[in-house]
mmCIF file of C-alpha atoms and ligand atoms in Angstrom:
data_model
loop_
_atom_site.group_PDB
_atom_site.id
_atom_site.type_symbol
_atom_site.label_atom_id
_atom_site.label_comp_id
_atom_site.label_asym_id
_atom_site.label_seq_id
_atom_site.Cartn_x
_atom_site.Cartn_y
_atom_site.Cartn_z
ATOM 1 C CA UNK A 188 22.532 12.673 -0.697
ATOM 2 C CA UNK A 189 19.505 11.829 -2.707
ATOM 3 C CA UNK A 190 20.274 11.849 -6.425
ATOM 4 C CA UNK A 191 17.806 13.509 -8.780
ATOM 5 C CA UNK A 192 15.860 10.841 -10.603
ATOM 6 C CA UNK A 193 13.237 10.682 -13.317
ATOM 7 C CA UNK A 194 12.547 7.689 -15.543
ATOM 8 C CA UNK A 195 12.309 10.067 -18.494
ATOM 9 C CA UNK A 196 11.078 7.432 -20.921
ATOM 10 C CA UNK A 197 13.824 4.944 -20.092
ATOM 11 C CA UNK A 198 12.912 1.311 -20.770
ATOM 12 C CA UNK A 199 14.766 -1.577 -19.143
ATOM 13 C CA UNK A 200 14.559 -5.081 -20.565
ATOM 14 C CA UNK A 201 15.326 -8.423 -18.927
ATOM 15 C CA UNK A 202 14.746 -11.994 -20.060
ATOM 16 C CA UNK A 203 11.074 -12.017 -19.017
ATOM 17 C CA UNK A 204 10.287 -8.397 -18.246
ATOM 18 C CA UNK A 205 9.994 -4.859 -19.524
ATOM 19 C CA UNK A 206 10.352 -2.027 -17.003
ATOM 20 C CA UNK A 207 8.870 1.244 -18.224
ATOM 21 C CA UNK A 208 6.943 4.267 -16.946
ATOM 22 C CA UNK A 209 3.296 3.806 -15.962
ATOM 23 C CA UNK A 210 0.642 5.024 -18.416
ATOM 24 C CA UNK A 211 -3.104 5.600 -18.072
ATOM 25 C CA UNK A 212 -3.912 2.293 -19.773
ATOM 26 C CA UNK A 213 -2.277 0.395 -16.863
ATOM 27 C CA UNK A 214 -5.039 1.244 -14.390
ATOM 28 C CA UNK A 215 -6.851 -2.105 -14.436
ATOM 29 C CA UNK A 216 -3.651 -4.113 -14.073
ATOM 30 C CA UNK A 217 -2.505 -1.848 -11.239
ATOM 31 C CA UNK A 218 -5.815 -2.123 -9.382
ATOM 32 C CA UNK A 219 -5.814 -5.902 -9.883
ATOM 33 C CA UNK A 220 -2.664 -6.441 -7.810
ATOM 34 C CA UNK A 221 -2.854 -3.390 -5.500
ATOM 35 C CA UNK A 222 -6.340 -4.300 -4.272
ATOM 36 C CA UNK A 223 -5.369 -7.730 -2.956
ATOM 37 C CA UNK A 224 -5.371 -7.670 0.846
ATOM 38 C CA UNK A 225 -2.040 -8.493 2.457
ATOM 39 C CA UNK A 226 0.234 -7.507 -0.458
ATOM 40 C CA UNK A 227 0.740 -3.746 0.005
ATOM 41 C CA UNK A 228 0.549 -4.275 3.755
ATOM 42 C CA UNK A 229 3.885 -6.119 3.593
ATOM 43 C CA UNK A 230 5.368 -2.940 2.157
ATOM 44 C CA UNK A 231 3.621 -0.669 4.666
ATOM 45 C CA UNK A 232 0.624 0.540 2.640
ATOM 46 C CA UNK A 233 -3.004 -0.481 2.773
ATOM 47 C CA UNK A 234 -4.404 -2.413 -0.186
ATOM 48 C CA UNK A 235 -6.578 -0.283 -2.455
ATOM 49 C CA UNK A 236 -10.302 -0.276 -1.693
ATOM 50 C CA UNK A 237 -11.455 1.135 -5.050
ATOM 51 C CA UNK A 238 -10.262 1.720 -8.583
ATOM 52 C CA UNK A 239 -10.527 5.477 -7.893
ATOM 53 C CA UNK A 240 -7.868 5.073 -5.201
ATOM 54 C CA UNK A 241 -5.617 3.220 -7.650
ATOM 55 C CA UNK A 242 -6.197 5.995 -10.194
ATOM 56 C CA UNK A 243 -5.013 8.638 -7.716
ATOM 57 C CA UNK A 244 -1.857 6.712 -6.835
ATOM 58 C CA UNK A 245 -1.151 5.934 -10.491
ATOM 59 C CA UNK A 246 -1.526 9.628 -11.352
ATOM 60 C CA UNK A 247 1.156 10.332 -8.725
ATOM 61 C CA UNK A 248 3.397 7.675 -10.267
ATOM 62 C CA UNK A 249 2.940 9.245 -13.692
ATOM 63 C CA UNK A 250 3.493 12.797 -12.400
ATOM 64 C CA UNK A 251 6.546 12.024 -10.277
ATOM 65 C CA UNK A 252 8.034 9.665 -12.889
ATOM 66 C CA UNK A 253 10.141 7.577 -10.501
ATOM 67 C CA UNK A 254 8.239 4.274 -10.312
ATOM 68 C CA UNK A 255 8.849 1.690 -13.040
ATOM 69 C CA UNK A 256 5.924 -0.510 -14.075
ATOM 70 C CA UNK A 257 7.078 -4.133 -14.217
ATOM 71 C CA UNK A 258 5.467 -5.757 -17.290
ATOM 72 C CA UNK A 259 5.515 -9.324 -18.470
ATOM 73 C CA UNK A 260 7.075 -9.386 -21.930
ATOM 74 C CA UNK A 261 4.759 -12.159 -23.096
ATOM 75 C CA UNK A 262 1.536 -10.121 -22.762
ATOM 76 C CA UNK A 263 2.526 -6.571 -21.692
ATOM 77 C CA UNK A 264 0.574 -7.001 -18.437
ATOM 78 C CA UNK A 265 1.715 -4.836 -15.519
ATOM 79 C CA UNK A 266 2.308 -7.181 -12.584
ATOM 80 C CA UNK A 267 4.242 -4.963 -10.197
ATOM 81 C CA UNK A 268 6.449 -1.954 -9.722
ATOM 82 C CA UNK A 269 9.935 -0.862 -8.686
ATOM 83 C CA UNK A 270 10.218 2.661 -7.282
ATOM 84 C CA UNK A 271 13.429 4.673 -7.222
ATOM 85 C CA UNK A 272 12.499 6.548 -4.089
ATOM 86 C CA UNK A 273 14.224 9.145 -1.941
ATOM 87 C CA UNK A 274 15.837 7.619 1.132
ATOM 88 C CA UNK A 275 14.780 9.133 4.450
ATOM 89 C CA UNK A 276 16.814 10.711 7.247
ATOM 90 C CA UNK A 277 19.125 12.327 4.707
ATOM 91 C CA UNK A 278 20.387 14.861 7.247
ATOM 92 C CA UNK A 279 21.023 12.228 9.928
ATOM 93 C CA UNK A 280 22.905 9.718 7.786
ATOM 94 C CA UNK A 281 25.924 11.911 7.140
ATOM 95 C CA UNK A 282 27.925 9.007 5.658
ATOM 96 C CA UNK A 283 26.184 9.704 2.349
ATOM 97 C CA UNK A 284 26.646 13.461 2.248
ATOM 98 C CA UNK A 285 29.310 13.345 -0.483
ATOM 99 C CA UNK A 286 27.688 10.503 -2.406
ATOM 100 C CA UNK A 287 24.648 10.058 -4.642
ATOM 101 C CA UNK A 288 22.023 7.367 -4.148
ATOM 102 C CA UNK A 289 18.346 6.481 -3.728
ATOM 103 C CA UNK A 290 16.189 3.847 -2.049
ATOM 104 C CA UNK A 291 14.426 1.073 -3.967
ATOM 105 C CA UNK A 292 10.897 -0.104 -3.147
ATOM 106 C CA UNK A 293 8.889 -2.782 -4.941
ATOM 107 C CA UNK A 294 5.743 -4.846 -5.025
ATOM 108 C CA UNK A 295 4.656 -7.805 -7.135
ATOM 109 C CA UNK A 296 1.215 -9.250 -7.865
ATOM 110 C CA UNK A 297 0.582 -12.198 -5.560
ATOM 111 C CA UNK A 298 -0.208 -14.369 -8.612
ATOM 112 C CA UNK A 299 3.465 -14.210 -9.632
ATOM 113 C CA UNK A 300 5.288 -14.695 -6.316
ATOM 114 C CA UNK A 301 8.077 -17.250 -6.060
ATOM 115 C CA UNK A 302 9.334 -17.210 -9.666
ATOM 116 C CA UNK A 303 12.299 -14.898 -9.140
ATOM 117 C CA UNK A 304 10.549 -12.098 -11.006
ATOM 118 C CA UNK A 305 11.268 -9.317 -8.523
ATOM 119 C CA UNK A 306 14.987 -10.118 -8.193
ATOM 120 C CA UNK A 307 15.143 -10.014 -12.014
ATOM 121 C CA UNK A 308 13.448 -6.579 -12.054
ATOM 122 C CA UNK A 309 15.455 -5.141 -9.154
ATOM 123 C CA UNK A 310 18.744 -6.328 -10.663
ATOM 124 C CA UNK A 311 17.907 -4.504 -13.882
ATOM 125 C CA UNK A 312 17.255 -1.286 -11.971
ATOM 126 C CA UNK A 313 20.483 -1.692 -9.959
ATOM 127 C CA UNK A 314 22.478 -2.243 -13.176
ATOM 128 C CA UNK A 315 20.945 0.898 -14.671
ATOM 129 C CA UNK A 316 21.491 3.129 -11.626
ATOM 130 C CA UNK A 317 25.057 1.956 -11.002
ATOM 131 C CA UNK A 318 26.149 1.249 -14.564
ATOM 132 C CA UNK A 319 24.539 4.054 -16.562
ATOM 133 C CA UNK A 320 23.660 6.731 -14.007
ATOM 134 C CA UNK A 321 26.819 6.162 -11.956
ATOM 135 C CA UNK A 322 25.130 6.219 -8.534
ATOM 136 C CA UNK A 323 27.374 5.585 -5.545
ATOM 137 C CA UNK A 324 25.002 3.626 -3.319
ATOM 138 C CA UNK A 325 21.495 2.202 -3.048
ATOM 139 C CA UNK A 326 19.393 1.522 0.022
ATOM 140 C CA UNK A 327 16.603 -1.017 0.277
ATOM 141 C CA UNK A 328 14.598 -1.896 3.376
ATOM 142 C CA UNK A 329 12.071 -4.357 4.712
ATOM 143 C CA UNK A 330 9.975 -4.770 7.829
ATOM 144 C CA UNK A 331 11.328 -7.553 10.017
ATOM 145 C CA UNK A 332 8.311 -9.811 9.422
ATOM 146 C CA UNK A 333 8.845 -9.703 5.640
ATOM 147 C CA UNK A 334 11.097 -12.702 4.935
ATOM 148 C CA UNK A 335 10.168 -12.664 1.238
ATOM 149 C CA UNK A 336 11.475 -9.172 0.720
ATOM 150 C CA UNK A 337 14.558 -9.935 2.800
ATOM 151 C CA UNK A 338 15.326 -12.782 0.371
ATOM 152 C CA UNK A 339 14.927 -10.531 -2.684
ATOM 153 C CA UNK A 340 17.433 -8.085 -1.234
ATOM 154 C CA UNK A 341 19.899 -10.810 -0.266
ATOM 155 C CA UNK A 342 19.689 -12.326 -3.742
ATOM 156 C CA UNK A 343 20.328 -8.932 -5.321
ATOM 157 C CA UNK A 344 23.441 -8.342 -3.210
ATOM 158 C CA UNK A 345 22.267 -5.876 -0.560
ATOM 159 C CA UNK A 346 23.947 -6.142 2.882
ATOM 160 C CA UNK A 347 22.511 -5.282 6.316
ATOM 161 C CA UNK A 348 23.132 -1.628 7.142
ATOM 162 C CA UNK A 349 20.799 -0.445 9.930
ATOM 163 C CA UNK A 350 18.219 -1.944 12.258
ATOM 164 C CA UNK A 351 15.615 0.611 13.230
ATOM 165 C CA UNK A 352 11.951 1.375 13.743
ATOM 166 C CA UNK A 353 10.399 2.616 10.521
ATOM 167 C CA UNK A 354 7.166 4.463 9.749
ATOM 168 C CA UNK A 355 4.576 2.861 7.504
ATOM 169 C CA UNK A 356 2.142 4.592 5.154
ATOM 170 C CA UNK A 357 -0.604 3.359 7.498
ATOM 171 C CA UNK A 358 0.560 5.602 10.367
ATOM 172 C CA UNK A 359 2.054 2.724 12.311
ATOM 173 C CA UNK A 360 5.640 1.902 13.195
ATOM 174 C CA UNK A 361 7.430 -1.369 12.516
ATOM 175 C CA UNK A 362 10.839 -2.745 13.321
ATOM 176 C CA UNK A 363 12.803 -3.066 10.133
ATOM 177 C CA UNK A 364 16.138 -3.484 8.436
ATOM 178 C CA UNK A 365 17.744 -1.131 5.955
ATOM 179 C CA UNK A 366 20.143 -2.758 3.555
ATOM 180 C CA UNK A 367 22.855 -1.038 1.583
ATOM 181 C CA UNK A 368 24.746 -1.668 -1.631
ATOM 182 C CA UNK A 369 27.764 0.368 -2.664
ATOM 183 C CA UNK A 370 28.504 0.612 -6.391
ATOM 184 C CA UNK A 371 30.997 -2.259 -6.860
ATOM 185 C CA UNK A 372 32.861 -0.276 -9.527
ATOM 186 C CA UNK A 373 33.770 2.427 -7.027
ATOM 187 C CA UNK A 374 36.223 2.438 -4.154
ATOM 188 C CA UNK A 375 34.025 4.122 -1.554
ATOM 189 C CA UNK A 376 34.819 4.020 2.159
ATOM 190 C CA UNK A 377 31.877 5.393 4.127
ATOM 191 C CA UNK A 378 32.347 6.991 7.558
ATOM 192 C CA UNK A 379 29.198 5.872 9.306
ATOM 193 C CA UNK A 380 27.120 7.986 11.671
ATOM 194 C CA UNK A 381 24.700 6.794 14.390
ATOM 195 C CA UNK A 382 26.419 3.627 15.662
ATOM 196 C CA UNK A 383 23.385 2.803 17.823
ATOM 197 C CA UNK A 384 21.433 1.500 14.807
ATOM 198 C CA UNK A 385 24.362 0.443 12.621
ATOM 199 C CA UNK A 386 24.706 -3.274 11.733
ATOM 200 C CA UNK A 387 27.083 -2.901 8.751
ATOM 201 C CA UNK A 388 30.070 -5.285 8.870
HETATM 202 C C1 LIG B 637 8.726 -9.387 -1.855
HETATM 203 C C2 LIG B 637 8.226 -9.790 -3.254
HETATM 204 C C3 LIG B 637 8.382 -8.611 -4.186
HETATM 205 C C4 LIG B 637 9.088 -10.961 -3.741
HETATM 206 O O1 LIG B 637 8.954 -11.127 -5.148
HETATM 207 P P1 LIG B 637 9.186 -12.537 -5.852
HETATM 208 O O2 LIG B 637 9.351 -12.300 -7.303
HETATM 209 O O3 LIG B 637 8.159 -13.496 -5.408
HETATM 210 O O4 LIG B 637 10.602 -12.973 -5.221
HETATM 211 P P2 LIG B 637 11.259 -14.427 -5.269
HETATM 212 O O5 LIG B 637 10.620 -15.276 -6.302
HETATM 213 O O6 LIG B 637 12.707 -14.212 -5.307
HETATM 214 O O7 LIG B 637 10.870 -15.029 -3.846
HETATM 215 C C5 LIG B 637 11.387 -14.466 -2.660
HETATM 216 C C6 LIG B 637 11.062 -15.364 -1.479
HETATM 217 O O8 LIG B 637 9.665 -15.398 -1.275
HETATM 218 C C7 LIG B 637 9.304 -16.676 -0.710
HETATM 219 N N1 LIG B 637 8.197 -17.185 -1.520
HETATM 220 C C8 LIG B 637 8.235 -17.735 -2.749
HETATM 221 N N2 LIG B 637 7.001 -18.009 -3.172
HETATM 222 C C9 LIG B 637 6.161 -17.642 -2.195
HETATM 223 C C10 LIG B 637 4.763 -17.663 -2.035
HETATM 224 N N3 LIG B 637 3.974 -18.117 -2.999
HETATM 225 N N4 LIG B 637 4.243 -17.173 -0.891
HETATM 226 C C11 LIG B 637 5.027 -16.702 0.066
HETATM 227 N N5 LIG B 637 6.362 -16.628 -0.040
HETATM 228 C C12 LIG B 637 6.923 -17.108 -1.148
HETATM 229 C C13 LIG B 637 10.519 -17.565 -0.769
HETATM 230 O O9 LIG B 637 11.048 -17.616 0.537
HETATM 231 C C14 LIG B 637 11.456 -16.811 -1.682
HETATM 232 O O10 LIG B 637 12.796 -16.948 -1.264
HETATM 233 P P3 LIG B 637 13.739 -18.123 -1.869
HETATM 234 O O11 LIG B 637 14.106 -17.692 -3.246
HETATM 235 O O12 LIG B 637 14.875 -18.150 -0.948
HETATM 236 O O13 LIG B 637 12.921 -19.384 -1.883
HETATM 237 C C15 LIG B 637 6.741 -10.234 -3.201
HETATM 238 O O14 LIG B 637 6.622 -11.251 -2.248
HETATM 239 C C16 LIG B 637 5.810 -9.083 -2.830
HETATM 240 O O15 LIG B 637 5.389 -8.320 -3.672
HETATM 241 N N6 LIG B 637 5.469 -8.973 -1.543
HETATM 242 C C17 LIG B 637 4.533 -7.941 -1.081
HETATM 243 C C18 LIG B 637 5.089 -6.542 -1.173
HETATM 244 C C19 LIG B 637 6.434 -6.424 -0.529
HETATM 245 O O16 LIG B 637 6.744 -7.108 0.432
HETATM 246 N N7 LIG B 637 7.245 -5.510 -1.059
HETATM 247 C C20 LIG B 637 8.546 -5.259 -0.527
HETATM 248 C C21 LIG B 637 8.470 -4.317 0.596
HETATM 249 S S1 LIG B 637 10.034 -4.123 1.370
#
């Protein structure tokens, strides 16, 4: 099942990054990376057309308190985000009914691609959710065309779980892969449902 989650002021630190809640002063940084065509689209959402649109989304982030801003330590600039989202199809995927988890989603400013920044951020969130919050599992997905995101998930230790058609936030559908990670400190044996989409080995 989906675990309850709020950032609640939690700050995560890595070698190069600080992960913290979004605040109103992050608007320009957020708009700077979210308005670049072709970035959000890889994650299923349309790039922002105006700063007002970024403001609305950022207000949601602040209200819902489940999306970490990824900041560069050296200058406190927000260059991306990692969301601790609810996974979908909770009723269908009965293998998780006795276990707690969430789905991770992320995006990074195009200016910073290829430096291992997102794996560093995602690993910090995984360590927090498994190590401190004691989650049982995490899901992370990508659309099949998104090799870059596939690599992030492989590097962080996710394994292929399901192959299925997924909705995008642009009202389209895309073939995609859901990956899964079970908390390595727990001895969990899942009894999987829906074999027709299952690719777990
Ligand atoms: C996916 C994303 C977060 C990766 O972040 P990152 O910090 O660049 O990740 P990495 O540095 O580990 O690079 C991942 C892969 O991207 C590819 N890559 C690296 N630099 C690249 C560049 N400038 N352009 C295109 N691809 C590049 C490489 O294949 C790399 O894999 P490798 O380590 O095996 O060489 C980033 O590309 C992004 O924000 N994409 C758009 C949004 C998105 O796809 N979100 C995820 C939705 S599921």
